[in-house]
Short mmCIF file of C-alpha atoms and ligand atoms in Angstrom, two decimals:
data_model
loop_
_atom_site.label_atom_id
_atom_site.label_comp_id
_atom_site.label_asym_id
_atom_site.label_seq_id
_atom_site.Cartn_x
_atom_site.Cartn_y
_atom_site.Cartn_z
CA VAL A 464 -4.70 76.34 12.60
CA HIS A 465 -1.91 75.21 10.33
CA GLU A 466 -0.85 71.70 11.23
CA ILE A 467 2.66 70.62 10.43
CA PRO A 468 2.70 67.12 8.99
CA ASP A 469 5.14 64.63 10.33
CA SER A 470 8.24 64.86 8.16
CA ALA A 471 8.98 61.14 8.44
CA GLN A 472 5.53 60.49 6.99
CA LEU A 473 6.06 63.04 4.23
CA ALA A 474 9.32 61.30 3.38
CA GLU A 475 7.54 57.95 3.24
CA LEU A 476 4.84 59.33 0.94
CA ALA A 477 7.46 61.02 -1.27
CA ASP A 478 9.16 57.65 -1.58
CA LEU A 479 5.90 55.94 -2.55
CA LEU A 480 5.08 58.57 -5.16
CA ASP A 481 8.54 58.21 -6.57
CA LYS A 482 8.13 54.44 -6.89
CA ARG A 483 4.61 54.35 -8.26
CA LEU A 484 4.37 57.51 -10.37
CA GLY A 485 7.98 58.45 -10.94
CA ILE A 486 7.23 61.86 -9.46
CA HIS A 487 10.24 62.84 -7.45
CA PHE A 488 9.84 65.12 -4.43
CA ALA A 489 13.20 66.05 -2.95
CA GLU A 490 13.05 67.42 0.57
CA ARG A 491 13.20 71.01 -0.65
CA ARG A 492 9.88 70.40 -2.45
CA TRP A 493 7.98 68.98 0.51
CA ARG A 494 6.07 72.25 1.00
CA GLU A 495 4.76 71.79 -2.52
CA LEU A 496 3.84 68.20 -1.73
CA GLU A 497 2.03 69.35 1.37
CA ARG A 498 0.04 71.93 -0.59
CA ALA A 499 -0.95 69.28 -3.16
CA LEU A 500 -2.00 66.97 -0.33
CA ALA A 501 -4.10 69.74 1.19
CA ALA A 502 -5.85 70.12 -2.17
CA ALA A 503 -6.33 66.36 -2.62
CA ALA A 504 -7.38 65.53 0.97
CA GLY A 505 -11.08 66.38 0.55
CA GLU A 506 -11.37 64.37 -2.64
CA LEU A 507 -9.66 61.42 -0.97
CA GLY A 508 -12.19 61.62 1.87
CA TYR A 509 -10.01 63.10 4.63
CA PRO A 510 -10.66 66.25 6.67
CA ASN A 511 -7.02 67.46 6.70
CA VAL A 512 -3.46 66.82 5.55
CA GLY A 513 -2.47 64.88 8.67
CA SER A 514 -5.27 62.33 8.46
CA CYS A 515 -4.77 62.14 4.70
CA LEU A 516 -1.09 61.28 5.10
CA GLN A 517 -1.89 58.77 7.80
CA GLY A 518 -4.59 57.14 5.67
CA LEU A 519 -2.49 56.95 2.51
CA LEU A 520 0.37 55.29 4.36
CA SER A 521 -1.74 52.80 6.26
CA ALA A 522 -2.63 50.62 3.25
CA PRO A 523 -1.22 49.99 -0.23
CA LEU A 524 -2.08 52.83 -2.61
CA GLY A 525 -4.94 51.82 -4.88
CA ARG A 526 -5.59 53.06 -8.38
CA ARG A 527 -8.18 55.58 -7.21
CA GLU A 528 -5.75 57.17 -4.75
CA LEU A 529 -2.99 57.19 -7.33
CA GLU A 530 -5.29 58.79 -9.87
CA ILE A 531 -6.34 61.55 -7.49
CA LEU A 532 -2.79 62.17 -6.33
CA ALA A 533 -1.54 62.22 -9.93
CA SER A 534 -4.16 64.77 -10.86
CA HIS A 535 -2.96 67.11 -8.11
CA LEU A 536 0.74 66.44 -8.47
CA THR A 537 1.19 66.38 -12.22
CA VAL A 538 1.10 69.56 -14.19
CA GLY A 539 -0.98 69.27 -17.32
CA GLU A 540 0.25 72.58 -18.67
CA THR A 541 0.17 72.29 -22.45
CA TYR A 542 -1.14 74.06 -25.54
CA PHE A 543 -1.43 73.63 -29.29
CA PHE A 544 1.82 73.85 -31.24
CA ARG A 545 3.85 74.36 -28.08
CA GLU A 546 7.53 75.03 -28.89
CA PRO A 547 6.61 75.93 -32.49
CA GLU A 548 10.16 75.47 -33.75
CA THR A 549 9.79 71.75 -33.01
CA TYR A 550 6.66 71.58 -35.18
CA ARG A 551 8.50 73.51 -37.87
CA LEU A 552 11.20 70.86 -37.80
CA LEU A 553 8.60 68.11 -37.97
CA GLU A 554 6.91 69.83 -40.83
CA THR A 555 9.90 70.75 -42.89
CA ARG A 556 12.20 67.79 -42.36
CA ILE A 557 11.00 64.86 -40.35
CA LEU A 558 7.53 64.26 -41.81
CA PRO A 559 8.63 64.83 -45.42
CA ALA A 560 11.48 62.38 -44.92
CA LEU A 561 9.25 59.77 -43.29
CA THR A 562 6.60 59.99 -45.97
CA ARG A 563 9.14 59.99 -48.78
CA GLU A 564 10.80 56.86 -47.41
CA LYS A 565 7.50 55.04 -47.15
CA ARG A 566 5.68 56.26 -50.22
CA GLY A 567 6.96 53.40 -52.34
CA GLY A 568 6.03 50.66 -49.86
CA TYR A 569 3.51 50.05 -47.13
CA ARG A 570 2.13 53.45 -46.23
CA SER A 571 1.95 53.43 -42.50
CA LEU A 572 2.94 56.12 -40.04
CA ARG A 573 3.02 55.55 -36.30
CA PHE A 574 3.26 58.35 -33.76
CA TRP A 575 3.08 58.44 -29.99
CA SER A 576 2.51 61.42 -27.73
CA ALA A 577 3.75 60.03 -24.41
CA GLY A 578 2.54 62.18 -21.51
CA CYS A 579 -0.06 63.88 -23.69
CA ALA A 580 -1.93 65.68 -20.85
CA THR A 581 -5.15 67.10 -22.35
CA GLY A 582 -4.28 66.14 -25.91
CA GLU A 583 -3.15 69.40 -27.54
CA GLU A 584 0.18 67.90 -28.62
CA ALA A 585 -1.37 64.85 -30.29
CA TYR A 586 -4.02 66.96 -32.02
CA SER A 587 -1.37 69.43 -33.22
CA LEU A 588 0.42 66.52 -34.86
CA ALA A 589 -2.83 65.32 -36.45
CA ILE A 590 -3.47 68.81 -37.84
CA LEU A 591 0.07 68.95 -39.18
CA LEU A 592 -0.46 65.65 -40.99
CA ARG A 593 -3.74 66.87 -42.47
CA GLU A 594 -1.99 69.98 -43.72
CA GLN A 595 0.97 68.12 -45.05
CA LEU A 596 -0.44 64.97 -46.62
CA PRO A 597 -3.01 65.63 -49.33
CA ASP A 598 -3.42 61.86 -49.77
CA LEU A 599 -3.83 61.20 -46.05
CA GLN A 600 -6.69 58.80 -46.72
CA ASP A 601 -4.24 56.43 -48.45
CA TRP A 602 -2.09 56.15 -45.33
CA ASN A 603 -2.56 54.00 -42.30
CA VAL A 604 -1.86 56.62 -39.63
CA THR A 605 -1.74 55.83 -35.93
CA ILE A 606 -1.48 58.58 -33.34
CA LEU A 607 -1.39 57.11 -29.87
CA ALA A 608 -1.61 59.54 -26.97
CA THR A 609 -1.11 58.33 -23.40
CA ASP A 610 -1.02 59.82 -19.95
CA ILE A 611 -1.12 58.78 -16.34
CA ASN A 612 -3.93 61.15 -15.45
CA PRO A 613 -7.33 59.78 -16.50
CA ARG A 614 -8.99 63.18 -16.03
CA PHE A 615 -6.69 64.71 -18.60
CA LEU A 616 -7.43 61.78 -20.90
CA ARG A 617 -11.16 62.28 -20.62
CA LYS A 618 -10.78 65.97 -21.39
CA ALA A 619 -8.52 65.11 -24.31
CA ALA A 620 -11.03 62.68 -25.79
CA GLU A 621 -13.74 65.29 -25.43
CA GLY A 622 -11.62 67.75 -27.40
CA VAL A 623 -13.10 70.98 -26.06
CA TYR A 624 -10.63 73.74 -25.24
CA THR A 625 -10.55 77.24 -23.81
CA GLU A 626 -8.66 80.24 -25.11
CA TRP A 627 -5.66 79.25 -23.01
CA SER A 628 -4.89 76.26 -25.23
CA PHE A 629 -4.66 78.42 -28.32
CA ARG A 630 -1.73 80.68 -27.44
CA GLY A 631 -0.08 81.53 -30.74
CA VAL A 632 -2.26 79.30 -32.96
CA PRO A 633 -2.76 80.92 -36.38
CA ALA A 634 -6.34 82.09 -36.99
CA ARG A 635 -6.64 80.01 -40.14
CA ILE A 636 -5.81 76.80 -38.27
CA ARG A 637 -8.34 77.66 -35.62
CA GLU A 638 -11.02 78.34 -38.18
CA SER A 639 -10.29 75.21 -40.19
CA TYR A 640 -10.10 72.64 -37.41
CA PHE A 641 -12.29 73.92 -34.58
CA THR A 642 -15.90 74.87 -34.10
CA ASN A 643 -17.46 77.13 -31.53
CA ALA A 644 -18.58 75.19 -28.44
CA GLY A 645 -20.03 78.21 -26.62
CA GLN A 646 -18.76 80.08 -23.55
CA GLY A 647 -15.56 81.01 -25.31
CA ARG A 648 -14.64 77.38 -25.91
CA CYS A 649 -13.70 75.58 -29.12
CA ARG A 650 -14.26 71.96 -30.13
CA ILE A 651 -11.76 70.08 -32.27
CA SER A 652 -13.22 68.81 -35.56
CA SER A 653 -14.32 65.20 -35.46
CA ASP A 654 -11.99 64.34 -38.38
CA ILE A 655 -9.00 65.31 -36.30
CA ARG A 656 -10.40 63.81 -33.12
CA ARG A 657 -10.81 60.43 -34.78
CA MET A 658 -7.15 60.37 -35.77
CA VAL A 659 -5.98 60.16 -32.15
CA ALA A 660 -6.39 57.20 -29.78
CA PHE A 661 -6.05 58.17 -26.11
CA SER A 662 -5.16 55.65 -23.47
CA TYR A 663 -3.80 55.28 -19.99
CA LEU A 664 -0.14 54.41 -19.62
CA ASN A 665 2.19 54.96 -16.71
CA LEU A 666 5.67 55.43 -18.17
CA VAL A 667 7.18 54.31 -14.87
CA GLU A 668 5.24 51.12 -14.20
CA ASP A 669 3.80 49.82 -17.46
CA PRO A 670 5.71 47.65 -19.92
CA TYR A 671 6.55 49.08 -23.34
CA PRO A 672 6.99 48.42 -26.19
CA ALA A 673 3.92 46.21 -26.12
CA LEU A 674 1.46 45.15 -28.78
CA THR A 675 -1.23 45.33 -26.09
CA SER A 676 -0.81 49.06 -25.76
CA GLY A 677 0.23 49.56 -29.40
CA THR A 678 3.47 51.18 -28.27
CA ASN A 679 5.75 49.26 -30.63
CA ALA A 680 7.30 50.14 -34.00
CA MET A 681 6.88 53.88 -33.63
CA ASP A 682 8.21 56.24 -36.29
CA LEU A 683 8.11 59.20 -33.95
CA ILE A 684 7.65 59.67 -30.22
CA LEU A 685 6.94 63.05 -28.68
CA CYS A 686 7.72 62.84 -24.98
CA ARG A 687 7.98 66.47 -24.01
CA ASN A 688 7.88 68.06 -20.58
CA VAL A 689 7.40 64.66 -18.95
CA LEU A 690 10.89 63.31 -18.32
CA MET A 691 11.69 66.35 -16.23
CA TYR A 692 9.50 64.92 -13.48
CA PHE A 693 11.76 61.90 -13.12
CA ASP A 694 15.07 61.44 -11.36
CA THR A 695 18.04 60.55 -13.53
CA ALA A 696 17.89 56.78 -13.03
CA ARG A 697 14.23 56.71 -13.98
CA MET A 698 14.79 59.04 -16.92
CA ARG A 699 17.35 56.58 -18.20
CA ARG A 700 14.93 53.68 -17.89
CA VAL A 701 12.13 55.57 -19.64
CA ILE A 702 14.44 56.76 -22.42
CA ASP A 703 15.68 53.20 -22.85
CA GLY A 704 12.09 51.94 -23.09
CA LEU A 705 11.16 54.63 -25.60
CA HIS A 706 14.24 53.76 -27.65
CA ASN A 707 13.00 50.18 -27.88
CA CYS A 708 9.59 51.40 -29.05
CA LEU A 709 11.09 53.05 -32.13
CA VAL A 710 11.77 51.46 -35.49
CA ASP A 711 15.31 51.86 -36.82
CA GLY A 712 15.69 55.49 -37.80
CA GLY A 713 12.64 56.46 -35.69
CA TRP A 714 12.64 59.80 -33.89
CA LEU A 715 12.41 60.79 -30.24
CA VAL A 716 11.51 64.39 -29.55
CA VAL A 717 11.81 65.78 -26.02
CA SER A 718 11.50 69.39 -24.88
CA ALA A 719 14.44 71.76 -24.99
CA VAL A 720 14.99 71.49 -21.24
CA GLU A 721 15.09 67.70 -21.37
CA THR A 722 17.90 67.35 -23.88
CA SER A 723 21.15 66.03 -22.49
CA ALA A 724 24.59 65.10 -23.68
CA SER A 725 24.72 61.95 -21.59
CA LEU A 726 21.22 60.46 -21.44
CA TYR A 727 20.62 59.75 -25.11
CA GLN A 728 23.81 57.97 -26.06
CA ALA A 729 21.95 55.11 -27.71
CA PHE A 730 20.59 57.64 -30.21
CA GLU A 731 22.01 59.70 -32.98
CA THR A 732 21.70 63.36 -31.97
CA THR A 733 20.64 65.88 -34.56
CA CYS A 734 20.33 69.60 -34.08
CA TRP A 735 18.65 71.97 -36.51
CA GLN A 736 17.90 75.59 -35.92
CA GLY A 737 18.50 75.17 -32.22
CA VAL A 738 16.15 72.18 -31.86
CA THR A 739 17.75 68.94 -30.73
CA VAL A 740 16.10 65.65 -31.63
CA TYR A 741 17.18 62.04 -31.25
CA ARG A 742 17.06 59.27 -33.77
CA ARG A 743 17.30 55.54 -33.24
CA ARG A 744 20.29 54.19 -35.04
CA SER A 745 19.98 51.62 -37.74
CA SER A 746 21.01 48.13 -36.72
CA SER A 747 21.72 47.09 -40.28
CA GLY A 748 24.08 49.82 -41.41
CA ALA A 749 23.70 53.33 -42.77
CA ARG A 750 20.66 54.18 -44.82
CA PRO A 751 20.75 56.08 -48.10
CA SER A 752 21.07 59.78 -47.69
CA ALA A 753 22.25 62.91 -49.38
CA PRO A 754 25.36 64.08 -47.58
CA GLY A 755 25.71 67.81 -47.37
CA ALA A 756 21.98 68.42 -47.42
CA PRO A 757 21.28 72.11 -47.06
CA PRO A 758 20.31 73.28 -43.60
CA VAL A 759 16.70 74.00 -42.86
CA THR A 760 15.68 77.47 -43.92
CA ALA A 761 14.65 79.74 -41.08
CA VAL A 762 10.93 80.22 -41.44
CA GLU A 763 9.14 82.91 -39.55
CA SER A 764 5.63 82.46 -40.90
CA THR A 765 2.90 81.77 -38.37
CA ASP A 766 0.69 79.91 -40.78
CA LEU A 767 1.24 76.20 -41.16
CA ALA A 768 0.32 76.09 -44.82
CA ALA A 769 2.80 78.88 -45.49
CA LEU A 770 5.39 76.92 -43.56
CA ALA A 771 4.79 73.89 -45.73
CA SER A 772 5.35 75.75 -48.95
CA ALA A 773 8.19 77.93 -47.69
CA ALA A 774 10.62 75.25 -46.73
CA PRO A 775 12.05 72.58 -48.99
CA ALA A 776 12.49 69.20 -47.39
CA PRO A 777 16.11 68.26 -47.84
CA ASP A 778 17.30 64.76 -47.14
CA LEU A 779 18.14 63.83 -43.62
CA PRO A 780 21.63 63.03 -42.46
CA PRO A 781 22.66 59.39 -42.52
CA ILE A 782 22.21 57.21 -39.53
CA GLU A 783 25.26 55.22 -38.80
CA ARG A 784 25.76 51.91 -37.18
CA PRO A 785 27.32 52.92 -33.89
CA VAL A 786 30.23 51.28 -32.20
CA ASP A 787 28.28 50.17 -29.13
CA LEU A 788 25.61 48.40 -31.18
CA VAL A 789 28.24 46.70 -33.28
CA SER A 790 29.90 45.32 -30.21
CA GLU A 791 26.57 44.34 -28.70
CA ALA A 792 25.69 42.49 -31.87
CA ALA A 793 29.08 40.82 -31.89
CA ALA A 794 28.60 39.76 -28.29
CA ALA A 795 25.25 38.35 -29.25
CA ALA A 796 26.71 36.53 -32.23
CA SER A 797 29.12 34.77 -29.92
CA THR A 798 26.13 33.50 -27.99
CA ALA A 799 25.02 32.00 -31.30
CA ALA A 800 27.57 29.31 -30.57
CA THR A 801 25.58 28.36 -27.47
CA PRO A 802 23.18 25.47 -27.96
CA ASP A 803 20.07 27.64 -27.84
CA PRO A 804 19.87 30.56 -30.28
CA ARG A 805 16.34 31.10 -29.04
CA GLU A 806 17.69 32.15 -25.65
CA ALA A 807 20.18 34.48 -27.32
CA ALA A 808 17.36 35.96 -29.41
CA LYS A 809 15.25 36.41 -26.31
CA ALA A 810 18.06 38.32 -24.60
CA LEU A 811 18.51 40.53 -27.67
CA PHE A 812 14.77 41.09 -27.84
CA ARG A 813 14.68 42.21 -24.23
CA ARG A 814 17.36 44.79 -24.97
CA GLY A 815 15.36 46.15 -27.89
CA LEU A 816 17.80 44.75 -30.47
CA TYR A 817 15.04 43.40 -32.70
CA ALA A 818 16.99 43.20 -35.95
CA GLU A 819 19.71 41.20 -34.19
CA ALA A 820 17.09 38.93 -32.64
CA THR A 821 15.70 38.32 -36.12
CA GLU A 822 19.19 37.46 -37.38
CA GLN A 823 19.60 34.92 -34.59
CA LEU A 824 16.26 33.29 -35.18
CA GLY A 825 16.47 33.08 -38.97
CA PRO A 826 19.07 30.27 -39.21
CA ALA A 827 17.58 28.46 -36.20
CA LEU A 828 14.17 28.41 -37.85
CA ALA A 829 15.66 27.31 -41.14
CA ARG A 830 17.10 24.26 -39.33
CA ASP A 831 14.07 23.48 -37.24
CA HIS A 832 10.64 23.97 -38.81
CA SER A 833 8.72 22.80 -35.78
CA ASP A 834 9.28 25.47 -33.17
CA PRO A 835 6.17 27.65 -32.94
CA GLN A 836 7.50 29.64 -29.95
CA ALA A 837 10.54 30.72 -31.96
CA MET A 838 8.26 31.58 -34.88
CA SER A 839 6.13 33.74 -32.66
CA MET A 840 9.19 35.50 -31.25
CA MET A 841 10.33 36.09 -34.83
CA ALA A 842 6.92 37.61 -35.57
CA ARG A 843 7.17 39.92 -32.58
CA ALA A 844 10.72 41.00 -33.40
CA LEU A 845 9.62 41.79 -36.95
CA ALA A 846 6.52 43.64 -35.75
CA ASN A 847 8.68 45.77 -33.48
CA GLN A 848 10.74 46.76 -36.51
CA GLY A 849 7.56 47.78 -38.33
CA ARG A 850 7.96 44.83 -40.75
CA LEU A 851 4.33 43.91 -40.45
CA HIS A 852 3.98 41.86 -43.61
CA ASP A 853 6.83 39.52 -42.62
CA ALA A 854 5.53 39.48 -39.04
CA THR A 855 2.14 38.28 -40.28
CA GLU A 856 3.75 35.46 -42.24
CA TRP A 857 5.72 34.17 -39.26
CA CYS A 858 2.74 34.45 -37.00
CA GLU A 859 0.67 32.43 -39.45
CA ARG A 860 3.40 29.82 -39.52
CA ALA A 861 3.34 29.65 -35.72
CA ILE A 862 -0.43 29.18 -35.85
CA ALA A 863 -0.12 26.44 -38.47
CA ALA A 864 2.48 24.65 -36.32
CA ASP A 865 0.44 24.92 -33.12
CA LYS A 866 -3.20 25.28 -34.03
CA LEU A 867 -4.57 25.12 -30.50
CA ASN A 868 -2.45 27.94 -29.17
CA ALA A 869 -4.63 30.98 -28.41
CA GLU A 870 -1.70 33.33 -27.79
CA HIS A 871 -0.44 33.10 -31.36
CA ARG A 872 -3.87 34.31 -32.50
CA LEU A 873 -3.72 37.14 -29.98
CA LEU A 874 -0.37 38.14 -31.44
CA LEU A 875 -1.75 37.94 -34.97
CA ALA A 876 -4.63 40.20 -33.93
CA GLY A 877 -2.17 42.79 -32.61
CA ILE A 878 -0.26 42.78 -35.88
CA GLN A 879 -3.48 42.96 -37.91
CA GLN A 880 -4.62 45.95 -35.87
CA GLU A 881 -1.39 47.70 -36.63
CA ARG A 882 -2.01 47.06 -40.30
CA GLY A 883 -5.38 48.77 -39.92
CA GLN A 884 -7.24 45.46 -40.39
CA SER A 885 -9.72 45.71 -37.53
CA ASN A 886 -12.18 43.19 -38.96
CA GLU A 887 -9.50 40.55 -39.37
CA ALA A 888 -8.18 41.35 -35.89
CA GLU A 889 -11.64 40.85 -34.42
CA LEU A 890 -11.89 37.46 -36.10
CA SER A 891 -8.48 36.41 -34.79
CA LEU A 892 -9.44 37.49 -31.28
CA LYS A 893 -12.69 35.55 -31.42
CA HIS A 894 -10.75 32.55 -32.58
CA ALA A 895 -8.33 33.01 -29.69
CA LEU A 896 -11.24 33.14 -27.24
CA TYR A 897 -12.73 30.03 -28.77
CA LEU A 898 -9.47 28.27 -27.90
CA ASP A 899 -9.12 29.93 -24.50
CA PRO A 900 -12.25 31.73 -23.24
CA GLU A 901 -10.31 33.08 -20.26
CA LEU A 902 -7.70 34.95 -22.29
CA ALA A 903 -8.16 38.36 -20.65
CA LEU A 904 -5.97 40.23 -23.13
CA ALA A 905 -8.17 39.05 -26.01
CA HIS A 906 -11.33 40.35 -24.30
CA PHE A 907 -9.47 43.58 -23.62
CA ALA A 908 -8.37 43.96 -27.24
CA LEU A 909 -11.94 43.31 -28.48
CA GLY A 910 -13.12 46.00 -26.05
CA ASN A 911 -10.62 48.46 -27.48
CA ILE A 912 -11.64 47.75 -31.08
CA ALA A 913 -15.34 48.16 -30.26
CA ARG A 914 -14.66 51.34 -28.33
CA ARG A 915 -12.70 52.90 -31.17
CA ALA A 916 -15.54 52.04 -33.54
CA GLY A 917 -17.94 53.85 -31.18
CA ARG A 918 -19.71 50.61 -30.11
CA LEU A 919 -19.60 51.52 -26.44
CA ALA A 920 -22.10 49.05 -24.99
CA GLU A 921 -20.31 46.21 -26.76
CA SER A 922 -16.92 47.44 -25.58
CA ASP A 923 -18.15 47.60 -21.97
CA ARG A 924 -19.23 43.97 -22.31
CA HIS A 925 -15.79 42.92 -23.51
CA PHE A 926 -14.09 44.88 -20.74
CA ALA A 927 -16.40 43.24 -18.18
CA ASN A 928 -15.42 39.84 -19.60
CA ALA A 929 -11.76 40.79 -19.33
CA LEU A 930 -12.21 41.78 -15.69
CA SER A 931 -13.96 38.54 -14.87
CA SER A 932 -11.22 36.53 -16.62
CA LEU A 933 -8.73 38.34 -14.42
CA GLU A 934 -10.50 37.28 -11.26
CA GLY A 935 -8.53 34.04 -11.08
CA HIS A 936 -5.23 35.94 -11.18
CA GLY A 937 -3.30 37.62 -8.39
CA ALA A 938 -2.38 41.26 -9.04
CA GLU A 939 1.29 40.42 -9.59
CA ASP A 940 0.68 37.50 -11.99
CA VAL A 941 2.30 38.23 -15.30
CA LEU A 942 -0.19 37.48 -18.07
CA PRO A 943 0.92 35.13 -20.83
CA GLU A 944 3.10 36.51 -23.61
CA PRO A 945 3.46 38.75 -25.51
CA ASP A 946 3.96 41.78 -23.32
CA GLY A 947 4.61 40.88 -19.72
CA ILE A 948 1.81 43.03 -18.34
CA THR A 949 0.54 42.01 -14.89
CA ALA A 950 -3.07 41.14 -14.09
CA GLY A 951 -3.29 44.01 -11.60
CA ARG A 952 -2.06 46.48 -14.17
CA LEU A 953 -4.50 45.33 -16.82
CA ARG A 954 -7.31 45.60 -14.28
CA GLU A 955 -6.28 49.18 -13.48
CA ILE A 956 -6.05 50.12 -17.12
CA ILE A 957 -9.53 48.75 -17.82
CA GLU A 958 -10.92 50.58 -14.82
CA ALA A 959 -9.27 53.78 -15.98
CA VAL A 960 -10.65 53.37 -19.51
CA THR A 961 -14.18 52.60 -18.45
CA GLY A 962 -14.14 55.10 -15.59
CA ALA A 963 -15.30 52.29 -13.30
CA ARG A 964 -14.58 53.06 -9.70
CA PRO A 965 -13.58 50.35 -7.30
CA ALA A 966 -15.39 50.66 -3.98
CA PRO A 967 -13.61 53.27 -1.84
C1 SAM B 1457 3.45 69.22 -18.67
S1 SAM B 1457 2.51 67.91 -19.29
C2 SAM B 1457 3.18 67.79 -20.90
C3 SAM B 1457 2.15 67.79 -21.99
C4 SAM B 1457 2.72 67.81 -23.39
N1 SAM B 1457 3.56 66.65 -23.63
C5 SAM B 1457 3.46 69.07 -23.66
O1 SAM B 1457 4.69 69.06 -23.72
O2 SAM B 1457 2.83 70.10 -23.81
C6 SAM B 1457 3.18 66.50 -18.45
C7 SAM B 1457 2.30 65.28 -18.50
O3 SAM B 1457 3.05 64.15 -18.11
C8 SAM B 1457 2.19 63.28 -17.41
N2 SAM B 1457 2.98 62.33 -16.60
C9 SAM B 1457 3.68 62.56 -15.46
N3 SAM B 1457 4.20 61.42 -14.98
C10 SAM B 1457 3.83 60.44 -15.85
C11 SAM B 1457 4.04 59.03 -15.89
N4 SAM B 1457 4.72 58.39 -14.94
N5 SAM B 1457 3.51 58.33 -16.91
C12 SAM B 1457 2.80 58.96 -17.86
N6 SAM B 1457 2.56 60.28 -17.89
C13 SAM B 1457 3.06 61.02 -16.88
C14 SAM B 1457 1.35 64.23 -16.58
O4 SAM B 1457 0.15 63.63 -16.15
C15 SAM B 1457 1.12 65.38 -17.54
O5 SAM B 1457 -0.07 65.24 -18.24
#
């Protein structure tokens, strides 16, 4: 017998899902919601949709419920080199420009696949880099891939795919980067797998940019086929957050259906060969460029190596200092007249105006050499611009000025990790824990380092320590700087990473 769920209850659940996951179910989609609930009910321990609805609404939604609901409500549809024209653009223009700009200096490249589902997008990018950069080993490359659905993340980390993921992938690519895993499945090569770090991040609830999640100072963010789940207000917030995660001149790539004339006004919009991408504007004026660069050549090849040789990589258009940023900076400068430039810098920092925050702090720090908090903010603002060398210096100054402060060491560890200095980061974290053994974020970071190095038993120990340090905190307590993450959130992230299940 088909039972008709109470529509007031459906509305209440739709509201909850909107708030917690950003998944928006308008009334016309309630049938779909009902079907998803019917599929999830058994797994959630209910005999039917009605009791499931009742149960979910009777107590706050826990992580386990959210995870199960997310896995039935989110669509993980993805495949390698999806929307190939976007990869062509990456290959022929964006990556060559990024690598050319950085070749002379510190060779680091930071990418983020936000809403990565089962990992095909992040691995496609890794393969592209392998194909494109013969001296890849000389670069410090980060590819972060995050999703809200831990099942997808587990599958992604496993790296085993069926035929369905390979629609349109050239045979040569498949032969070079995959091995046969039996039963018609293919396993991604370990070289490529090691290039990608998967982790749990809810774009609606979690803070970013954050050193804790490594979401700062990105050169390129792929956030494709994710924003379309969100309503406009939430889209705006997510786009704003992603904007703040980019370095000046960094790129945001969304899917063709997610482009918009109104939502990306903080960015410079560029369109090549029908693909629209967004670029964070420079806060310190236009960068060098070759005006009148020839347009990208249309390339029809299906082989990535052929693509690489077929298309020259002309210079990118300039990025201009936009009017709105100029006026924002001017408004901020007027606050410089207020007695506390640190407060002005903090406000600028919160709005993602890191270069302006640095400008505020510079003169203040020149006047007053004894303000470790300002030094640490300077370090964070520099780190978020990708200026890791300068960030390290300011962080070390903060440590020298306040030797007993564990949080400065935690910050230093985050910066060191971004520089690819895991050993140094581990030492800084141990030092931080010596000063404050209950610093949960330091245990957490040690757990992440050990996990990435394959030392799983050790990482579980660190995560257990982090969880026990969190015991003294209420779920809504915001943990000490730098990132503003709450204790409850960190607990959920650790549980998602370790696959630990809270008691049902
Ligand atoms: C259709 S897939 C897109 C995969 C890939 N980016 C692509 O374009 O092929 C959408 C992904 O967004 C994830 N997602 C939905 N809401 C999210 C949220 N609030 N935070 C993070 N990820 C979310 C889903 O779990 C799903 O894996």
